[in-house]
Amino acid sequence: MESNLPHWLQKQAELNPHEKAIETDDGSSLSFLELHERSKQYAAYFEENGIQRGDHVAVLSSNRLEMVLAIHALSYLGAVVVLLNTRLTPEELAFQIKDAEVSCLITEENFYSKGEAAIRNAGLAACPIVQYHLIQTNRSSPDAIRKEITLDEVFTIIYTSGTTGSPKGVQLTYGNHWASAISSALNLGLSQSDKWLICLPMFHVGGFSALIKNVVYGMPVFLMERFDEHMVNHAIKNSGVTIVSVVSIMLQRLIENLRDERLPAHFRCMLLGGGPAPKPLLENAKDKAIPVFQTYGMTETASQIVTLSPKDALRKLGSAGRALSTAWLVIDAPRGEIGEIKVKGPMVTKGYYKRDESTTEALSDGWLATGDLGYQDEEGFLYVVDRRKDLIISGGENIYPAEIESVLSGMKGIMEAGVTGIEDQRWGQVPAAFVVTQKESVLNETDVLRYCRDHLAGYKCPKEIHFVEKLPRNASNKLLRRELPAFRKDVGN
Amino acid sequence: MESNLPHWLQKQAELNPHEKAIETDDGSSLSFLELHERSKQYAAYFEENGIQRGDHVAVLSSNRLEMVLAIHALSYLGAVVVLLNTRLTPEELAFQIKDAEVSCLITEENFYSKGEAAIRNAGLAACPIVQYHLIQTNRSSPDAIRKEITLDEVFTIIYTSGTTGSPKGVQLTYGNHWASAISSALNLGLSQSDKWLICLPMFHVGGFSALIKNVVYGMPVFLMERFDEHMVNHAIKNSGVTIVSVVSIMLQRLIENLRDERLPAHFRCMLLGGGPAPKPLLENAKDKAIPVFQTYGMTETASQIVTLSPKDALRKLGSAGRALSTAWLVIDAPRGEIGEIKVKGPMVTKGYYKRDESTTEALSDGWLATGDLGYQDEEGFLYVVDRRKDLIISGGENIYPAEIESVLSGMKGIMEAGVTGIEDQRWGQVPAAFVVTQKESVLNETDVLRYCRDHLAGYKCPKEIHFVEKLPRNASNKLLRRELPAFRKDVGN
């Protein structure tokens, strides 16, 4: 098969020049032709500033239109985009900038000083920093513009936070991103009236992947600088948004914000990723008739690789579904038993940047060992149980934090919960729970423990209950269980 | 990018086991699981009869369910499917069977004697013939079943009739067929309620491609053994058919059959291929509010590669549209002028079987020289003018038969028309027209010539008008202009 394709943005600018490509929450919008023209201007400026094909260029940005332009501009130059998480400290950023051998940093005014500190910290004083508001757009096109996309070429490097060890740069090719977009369309369908809302950060693969769908499908996206439940619900109701990608905590806030209202009939998909969803949340969504498509995926799979299709959503509540039509899924254990989840398909990374050992460990014959634990039911539906590294082994029994969190989240008065293992002289490890209660709640430790004993086997009941203001989450709102023990000190442990 | 995918039929049997896969015009149907199971039984029987991976197996069949099972069965064994046109003579079939190095022929009872004669004619007495009704289905699966699809592997060989010379076997890989299905979905969209009707023969790529969409999309198809305008309209109205692929003559018969009726609102696409469509036909379709998507493609491109999208259908009447989002199109001439059409993309063949010279001639750096003439307007829309080989050069002027045919088709009383060049002592070549009139028509040569002079430049006016019963067409209803001169004898020339 021919391994090149026409450049996706240039193609949309030809096929759908005057169709809306991007809307932003300040009410402005760009057509595909405008998006193409402005990205070319950015590319011309970047080229003048020395960015060449194959260069690694870091982008430190919130979900702004300029970020979209910068990404397409880098693609037109054939540069590799290193996506940086804006919530990281300069030290953390410095590690990634150095590790990814970045030769230029593109950022917005708000993050200039953070970016500058990171560059200094990385010992790369000569590395130029480009700020959006200083970009000159007097040239309409770079001299060397890429008119093709080479599927085997690396397009992005995104660092995985990981639960232990130092972050690793996941390389995703154009082909990975393309296959991800195509596979999603085969799963969700594709309608002329679709509009996808991006409220997940685009420096994570969840937000970034919607940007690729934008240009692969020729579908408009509604770009939101940050998640806000009121604004998202408003956009669904008033701007024709048909699909939104969210993580659990966002969905919960959307549902709360809806109160007694329903979403309009044109809304067809709430794509839920970012880790196992608590059952009570799924049931709430079901009560509100919100079409939730649970997904399972990670940076290494360029977003979703397993999805629960609409017709099974109610029948298989709690499952992440089955592998997309282009992908494979196996559990490293007999059918029905819990084991490590392994996946394969054209959206799976070819490896970590400069981490041959980690790559060899994670990838074997195209199969990615995800580090997640799960099982498949008799029909092949996947149930993600937990991160392998978060597994609590207590007196020889396996305890899955997510299971306990799901139970706690279902208790009246509890907003959210995190569970991790703590050392215990007798059992080796025991679970400790960290809960955020609703404002008006008067729950105490005894109440929570009693509830646990009613709903969980004895060995799974947390040995400690800590009431905390909020849970540690990363920039994509994923719970950071490894940081939970630090919260024990807050309550005097 | 990973170049393997899960086998498409097996995957649909997992994802949509109980969804309808195939309906036939006798009212029966198969689910994806049943289609998978029955194809595996066929594969087991074929395996027992010696068919192995890499074998070239010919299929001589009308659009029967058994043909679908045989094709998937051969795919499960990794055999290459050589699709034979049932309208060919035993001599013509013998050429293809021999040329493609076929080791087994699969056919139906009706075509057994023709197939047997072809095998004998090819001097392949030892080549086994499998008839559908004799297939044993006692084994549920072959020993060596392919669970993956290798995109680079050849799946089908289909002979192009060509306008001159001996037929050439076009090799299409799994990747070609996959890219074609994906590209069509990106263009037409993909809805849960889609159902595609196949009335084009599946031994041609136009019919075959819908069979691939069936398993790539997990979409039901309605299979018709032969085209019948009444039955097609009936299926659209009563069986939820949303898309039909047709050639011009079929569309004309569908419109005539509709009389004063309209197609229901759920019908969303009449995909029109098989050569330039006469303008009067497109205008009739427009009057009836039939959503016609004109396409341009050929066996070498695994069906459509250029399509006119709905929003441009009226604005660009007569255009074949623009290259699909995964494909490129150029005209070998300055913009606006007529030249040879060249195309490129992941659906384009890697070449003709055992015809290195023809392959080199047609393919250069991935670009396929189509042998068709056309031009692009200022917005890049393609207008196919004619086959390069059908071009009439008269006194140094280029004359395109399709243009004259289009004018003639627009004349009241004329059903259809074919035009070709005949030798002329003075001009080198001059156009001769062959027209089929409506039953009640009283048109004579003088009427037609006067009409031509009113609508065409003098040098384009046919020098002969022949009234014929019907035009020579191939099995996919394409006009065979090279056979037109034979009809001159009928009227005493």
PDB file of C-alpha atoms in Angstrom, chain B residues 89-253:
ATOM      1  CA  THR B  89     -17.001 -16.650 -24.125  1.00  0.00           C
ATOM      2  CA  PRO B  90     -15.123 -19.833 -23.136  1.00  0.00           C
ATOM      3  CA  GLU B  91     -12.266 -18.647 -25.350  1.00  0.00           C
ATOM      4  CA  GLU B  92     -12.059 -15.297 -23.600  1.00  0.00           C
ATOM      5  CA  LEU B  93     -12.272 -16.975 -20.197  1.00  0.00           C
ATOM      6  CA  ALA B  94      -9.580 -19.450 -21.214  1.00  0.00           C
ATOM      7  CA  PHE B  95      -7.207 -16.588 -21.917  1.00  0.00           C
ATOM      8  CA  GLN B  96      -7.704 -15.107 -18.440  1.00  0.00           C
ATOM      9  CA  ILE B  97      -7.567 -18.477 -16.662  1.00  0.00           C
ATOM     10  CA  LYS B  98      -4.297 -19.307 -18.364  1.00  0.00           C
ATOM     11  CA  ASP B  99      -2.835 -15.834 -18.039  1.00  0.00           C
ATOM     12  CA  ALA B 100      -3.623 -15.670 -14.305  1.00  0.00           C
ATOM     13  CA  GLU B 101      -2.173 -19.164 -13.712  1.00  0.00           C
ATOM     14  CA  VAL B 102      -5.375 -20.347 -12.105  1.00  0.00           C
ATOM     15  CA  SER B 103      -5.183 -23.653 -10.217  1.00  0.00           C
ATOM     16  CA  CYS B 104      -8.879 -24.094  -9.427  1.00  0.00           C
ATOM     17  CA  LEU B 105     -12.205 -22.750 -10.710  1.00  0.00           C
ATOM     18  CA  ILE B 106     -15.188 -22.126  -8.474  1.00  0.00           C
ATOM     19  CA  THR B 107     -18.516 -21.724 -10.220  1.00  0.00           C
ATOM     20  CA  GLU B 108     -22.245 -22.284 -10.116  1.00  0.00           C
ATOM     21  CA  GLU B 109     -24.232 -24.973 -11.914  1.00  0.00           C
ATOM     22  CA  ASN B 110     -25.411 -22.523 -14.580  1.00  0.00           C
ATOM     23  CA  PHE B 111     -21.887 -21.744 -15.648  1.00  0.00           C
ATOM     24  CA  TYR B 112     -20.369 -25.178 -15.238  1.00  0.00           C
ATOM     25  CA  SER B 113     -20.313 -26.059 -18.922  1.00  0.00           C
ATOM     26  CA  LYS B 114     -18.927 -22.653 -19.861  1.00  0.00           C
ATOM     27  CA  GLY B 115     -16.273 -22.965 -17.161  1.00  0.00           C
ATOM     28  CA  GLU B 116     -15.446 -26.503 -18.190  1.00  0.00           C
ATOM     29  CA  ALA B 117     -15.088 -25.423 -21.827  1.00  0.00           C
ATOM     30  CA  ALA B 118     -12.817 -22.584 -20.752  1.00  0.00           C
ATOM     31  CA  ILE B 119     -10.612 -24.916 -18.716  1.00  0.00           C
ATOM     32  CA  ARG B 120     -10.371 -27.308 -21.643  1.00  0.00           C
ATOM     33  CA  ASN B 121      -9.695 -24.451 -24.021  1.00  0.00           C
ATOM     34  CA  ALA B 122      -6.891 -23.283 -21.716  1.00  0.00           C
ATOM     35  CA  GLY B 123      -5.352 -26.739 -21.940  1.00  0.00           C
ATOM     36  CA  LEU B 124      -5.660 -27.193 -18.162  1.00  0.00           C
ATOM     37  CA  ALA B 125      -7.471 -30.528 -18.046  1.00  0.00           C
ATOM     38  CA  ALA B 126      -6.175 -31.165 -14.517  1.00  0.00           C
ATOM     39  CA  CYS B 127      -7.566 -27.926 -13.096  1.00  0.00           C
ATOM     40  CA  PRO B 128     -10.367 -28.852 -10.686  1.00  0.00           C
ATOM     41  CA  ILE B 129     -13.792 -27.216 -10.892  1.00  0.00           C
ATOM     42  CA  VAL B 130     -15.781 -26.695  -7.680  1.00  0.00           C
ATOM     43  CA  GLN B 131     -19.518 -26.145  -7.985  1.00  0.00           C
ATOM     44  CA  TYR B 132     -21.420 -24.407  -5.201  1.00  0.00           C
ATOM     45  CA  HIS B 133     -24.101 -27.061  -4.876  1.00  0.00           C
ATOM     46  CA  LEU B 134     -21.500 -29.782  -4.383  1.00  0.00           C
ATOM     47  CA  ILE B 135     -19.598 -28.043  -1.570  1.00  0.00           C
ATOM     48  CA  GLN B 136     -19.552 -30.149   1.601  1.00  0.00           C
ATOM     49  CA  THR B 137     -19.941 -28.179   4.822  1.00  0.00           C
ATOM     50  CA  ASN B 138     -19.196 -30.869   7.356  1.00  0.00           C
ATOM     51  CA  ARG B 139     -15.986 -29.263   8.635  1.00  0.00           C
ATOM     52  CA  SER B 140     -16.430 -25.998  10.536  1.00  0.00           C
ATOM     53  CA  SER B 141     -13.039 -24.480   9.818  1.00  0.00           C
ATOM     54  CA  PRO B 142      -9.906 -25.004   7.745  1.00  0.00           C
ATOM     55  CA  ASP B 143      -6.734 -25.986   9.578  1.00  0.00           C
ATOM     56  CA  ALA B 144      -4.788 -22.983   8.354  1.00  0.00           C
ATOM     57  CA  ILE B 145      -7.091 -19.985   8.718  1.00  0.00           C
ATOM     58  CA  ARG B 146      -5.785 -16.469   8.171  1.00  0.00           C
ATOM     59  CA  LYS B 147      -6.704 -14.304  11.149  1.00  0.00           C
ATOM     60  CA  GLU B 148      -4.970 -11.276   9.768  1.00  0.00           C
ATOM     61  CA  ILE B 149      -5.124  -9.258   6.624  1.00  0.00           C
ATOM     62  CA  THR B 150      -1.776  -8.222   5.201  1.00  0.00           C
ATOM     63  CA  LEU B 151      -2.289  -4.917   3.465  1.00  0.00           C
ATOM     64  CA  ASP B 152       0.486  -5.482   0.940  1.00  0.00           C
ATOM     65  CA  GLU B 153      -0.820  -8.871  -0.154  1.00  0.00           C
ATOM     66  CA  VAL B 154      -2.702  -9.284  -3.435  1.00  0.00           C
ATOM     67  CA  PHE B 155      -6.360 -10.182  -2.815  1.00  0.00           C
ATOM     68  CA  THR B 156      -7.937  -9.996  -6.269  1.00  0.00           C
ATOM     69  CA  ILE B 157      -7.021 -10.117  -9.928  1.00  0.00           C
ATOM     70  CA  ILE B 158      -9.615  -8.591 -12.220  1.00  0.00           C
ATOM     71  CA  TYR B 159      -9.120  -8.373 -15.953  1.00  0.00           C
ATOM     72  CA  THR B 160      -9.747  -5.066 -17.612  1.00  0.00           C
ATOM     73  CA  SER B 161     -11.626  -5.299 -20.834  1.00  0.00           C
ATOM     74  CA  GLY B 162      -9.538  -2.489 -22.234  1.00  0.00           C
ATOM     75  CA  THR B 163     -10.461  -0.835 -25.488  1.00  0.00           C
ATOM     76  CA  THR B 164      -7.629  -2.414 -27.463  1.00  0.00           C
ATOM     77  CA  GLY B 165      -5.135  -5.236 -26.997  1.00  0.00           C
ATOM     78  CA  SER B 166      -5.575  -8.319 -24.824  1.00  0.00           C
ATOM     79  CA  PRO B 167      -7.044  -8.022 -21.329  1.00  0.00           C
ATOM     80  CA  LYS B 168      -4.624  -7.370 -18.461  1.00  0.00           C
ATOM     81  CA  GLY B 169      -5.009  -8.721 -14.929  1.00  0.00           C
ATOM     82  CA  VAL B 170      -5.217  -5.831 -12.452  1.00  0.00           C
ATOM     83  CA  GLN B 171      -3.804  -6.887  -9.099  1.00  0.00           C
ATOM     84  CA  LEU B 172      -5.444  -5.247  -6.103  1.00  0.00           C
ATOM     85  CA  THR B 173      -4.079  -5.763  -2.609  1.00  0.00           C
ATOM     86  CA  TYR B 174      -6.028  -5.903   0.644  1.00  0.00           C
ATOM     87  CA  GLY B 175      -4.617  -2.455   1.283  1.00  0.00           C
ATOM     88  CA  ASN B 176      -6.031  -1.147  -2.013  1.00  0.00           C
ATOM     89  CA  HIS B 177      -9.492  -2.446  -1.175  1.00  0.00           C
ATOM     90  CA  TRP B 178      -9.244  -1.239   2.436  1.00  0.00           C
ATOM     91  CA  ALA B 179      -8.128   2.237   1.415  1.00  0.00           C
ATOM     92  CA  SER B 180     -10.954   2.399  -1.105  1.00  0.00           C
ATOM     93  CA  ALA B 181     -13.570   1.530   1.523  1.00  0.00           C
ATOM     94  CA  ILE B 182     -12.101   3.981   4.055  1.00  0.00           C
ATOM     95  CA  SER B 183     -11.825   6.773   1.527  1.00  0.00           C
ATOM     96  CA  SER B 184     -15.423   6.318   0.475  1.00  0.00           C
ATOM     97  CA  ALA B 185     -16.552   6.518   4.116  1.00  0.00           C
ATOM     98  CA  LEU B 186     -14.586   9.720   4.637  1.00  0.00           C
ATOM     99  CA  ASN B 187     -16.333  11.113   1.584  1.00  0.00           C
ATOM    100  CA  LEU B 188     -19.895   9.853   1.992  1.00  0.00           C
ATOM    101  CA  GLY B 189     -19.981   9.583   5.770  1.00  0.00           C
ATOM    102  CA  LEU B 190     -21.061   6.465   7.592  1.00  0.00           C
ATOM    103  CA  SER B 191     -24.324   5.987   9.374  1.00  0.00           C
ATOM    104  CA  GLN B 192     -25.628   3.233  11.631  1.00  0.00           C
ATOM    105  CA  SER B 193     -28.653   3.013   9.357  1.00  0.00           C
ATOM    106  CA  ASP B 194     -26.752   2.551   6.094  1.00  0.00           C
ATOM    107  CA  LYS B 195     -27.586  -0.334   3.807  1.00  0.00           C
ATOM    108  CA  TRP B 196     -25.864  -0.661   0.432  1.00  0.00           C
ATOM    109  CA  LEU B 197     -27.563  -2.346  -2.507  1.00  0.00           C
ATOM    110  CA  ILE B 198     -25.345  -4.335  -4.896  1.00  0.00           C
ATOM    111  CA  CYS B 199     -26.800  -4.652  -8.377  1.00  0.00           C
ATOM    112  CA  LEU B 200     -23.542  -4.239 -10.288  1.00  0.00           C
ATOM    113  CA  PRO B 201     -21.844  -7.566 -10.940  1.00  0.00           C
ATOM    114  CA  MET B 202     -19.394  -8.474  -8.173  1.00  0.00           C
ATOM    115  CA  PHE B 203     -16.888  -9.741 -10.738  1.00  0.00           C
ATOM    116  CA  HIS B 204     -16.349  -6.058 -11.565  1.00  0.00           C
ATOM    117  CA  VAL B 205     -14.745  -3.771  -9.047  1.00  0.00           C
ATOM    118  CA  GLY B 206     -17.858  -1.590  -8.758  1.00  0.00           C
ATOM    119  CA  GLY B 207     -19.882  -4.436  -7.260  1.00  0.00           C
ATOM    120  CA  PHE B 208     -16.971  -6.026  -5.458  1.00  0.00           C
ATOM    121  CA  SER B 209     -16.102  -2.842  -3.583  1.00  0.00           C
ATOM    122  CA  ALA B 210     -19.505  -2.782  -1.862  1.00  0.00           C
ATOM    123  CA  LEU B 211     -18.744  -6.266  -0.586  1.00  0.00           C
ATOM    124  CA  ILE B 212     -15.580  -4.940   1.048  1.00  0.00           C
ATOM    125  CA  LYS B 213     -17.484  -2.040   2.609  1.00  0.00           C
ATOM    126  CA  ASN B 214     -19.859  -4.649   4.009  1.00  0.00           C
ATOM    127  CA  VAL B 215     -17.092  -6.135   6.164  1.00  0.00           C
ATOM    128  CA  VAL B 216     -14.974  -3.025   6.758  1.00  0.00           C
ATOM    129  CA  TYR B 217     -17.921  -0.939   7.991  1.00  0.00           C
ATOM    130  CA  GLY B 218     -19.982  -3.730   9.500  1.00  0.00           C
ATOM    131  CA  MET B 219     -22.797  -2.451   7.282  1.00  0.00           C
ATOM    132  CA  PRO B 220     -25.535  -4.650   5.774  1.00  0.00           C
ATOM    133  CA  VAL B 221     -25.716  -5.074   2.013  1.00  0.00           C
ATOM    134  CA  PHE B 222     -28.682  -6.013  -0.128  1.00  0.00           C
ATOM    135  CA  LEU B 223     -27.455  -8.397  -2.795  1.00  0.00           C
ATOM    136  CA  MET B 224     -29.249  -8.589  -6.130  1.00  0.00           C
ATOM    137  CA  GLU B 225     -28.482 -11.339  -8.599  1.00  0.00           C
ATOM    138  CA  ARG B 226     -29.066  -9.018 -11.528  1.00  0.00           C
ATOM    139  CA  PHE B 227     -30.149  -5.455 -12.056  1.00  0.00           C
ATOM    140  CA  ASP B 228     -33.882  -4.931 -12.298  1.00  0.00           C
ATOM    141  CA  GLU B 229     -35.183  -1.371 -12.039  1.00  0.00           C
ATOM    142  CA  HIS B 230     -38.443  -2.368 -10.418  1.00  0.00           C
ATOM    143  CA  MET B 231     -36.752  -4.521  -7.785  1.00  0.00           C
ATOM    144  CA  VAL B 232     -34.125  -1.887  -6.997  1.00  0.00           C
ATOM    145  CA  ASN B 233     -36.734   0.830  -6.522  1.00  0.00           C
ATOM    146  CA  HIS B 234     -38.782  -1.597  -4.448  1.00  0.00           C
ATOM    147  CA  ALA B 235     -35.800  -2.414  -2.210  1.00  0.00           C
ATOM    148  CA  ILE B 236     -35.047   1.283  -1.716  1.00  0.00           C
ATOM    149  CA  LYS B 237     -38.625   1.944  -0.706  1.00  0.00           C
ATOM    150  CA  ASN B 238     -39.274  -1.152   1.382  1.00  0.00           C
ATOM    151  CA  SER B 239     -35.982  -2.576   2.653  1.00  0.00           C
ATOM    152  CA  GLY B 240     -34.264   0.512   4.002  1.00  0.00           C
ATOM    153  CA  VAL B 241     -31.613   0.706   1.277  1.00  0.00           C
ATOM    154  CA  THR B 242     -29.733   4.018   1.645  1.00  0.00           C
ATOM    155  CA  ILE B 243     -27.025   3.728  -1.048  1.00  0.00           C
ATOM    156  CA  VAL B 244     -26.942   2.120  -4.505  1.00  0.00           C
ATOM    157  CA  SER B 245     -24.030   2.009  -6.946  1.00  0.00           C
ATOM    158  CA  VAL B 246     -25.146   2.236 -10.568  1.00  0.00           C
ATOM    159  CA  VAL B 247     -23.991   3.042 -14.082  1.00  0.00           C
ATOM    160  CA  SER B 248     -25.821   5.562 -16.293  1.00  0.00           C
ATOM    161  CA  ILE B 249     -28.096   3.150 -18.099  1.00  0.00           C
ATOM    162  CA  MET B 250     -29.300   1.744 -14.762  1.00  0.00           C
ATOM    163  CA  LEU B 251     -30.025   5.181 -13.369  1.00  0.00           C
ATOM    164  CA  GLN B 252     -32.005   5.996 -16.479  1.00  0.00           C
ATOM    165  CA  ARG B 253     -34.103   2.866 -16.086  1.00  0.00           C
TER     166      ARG B 253
END
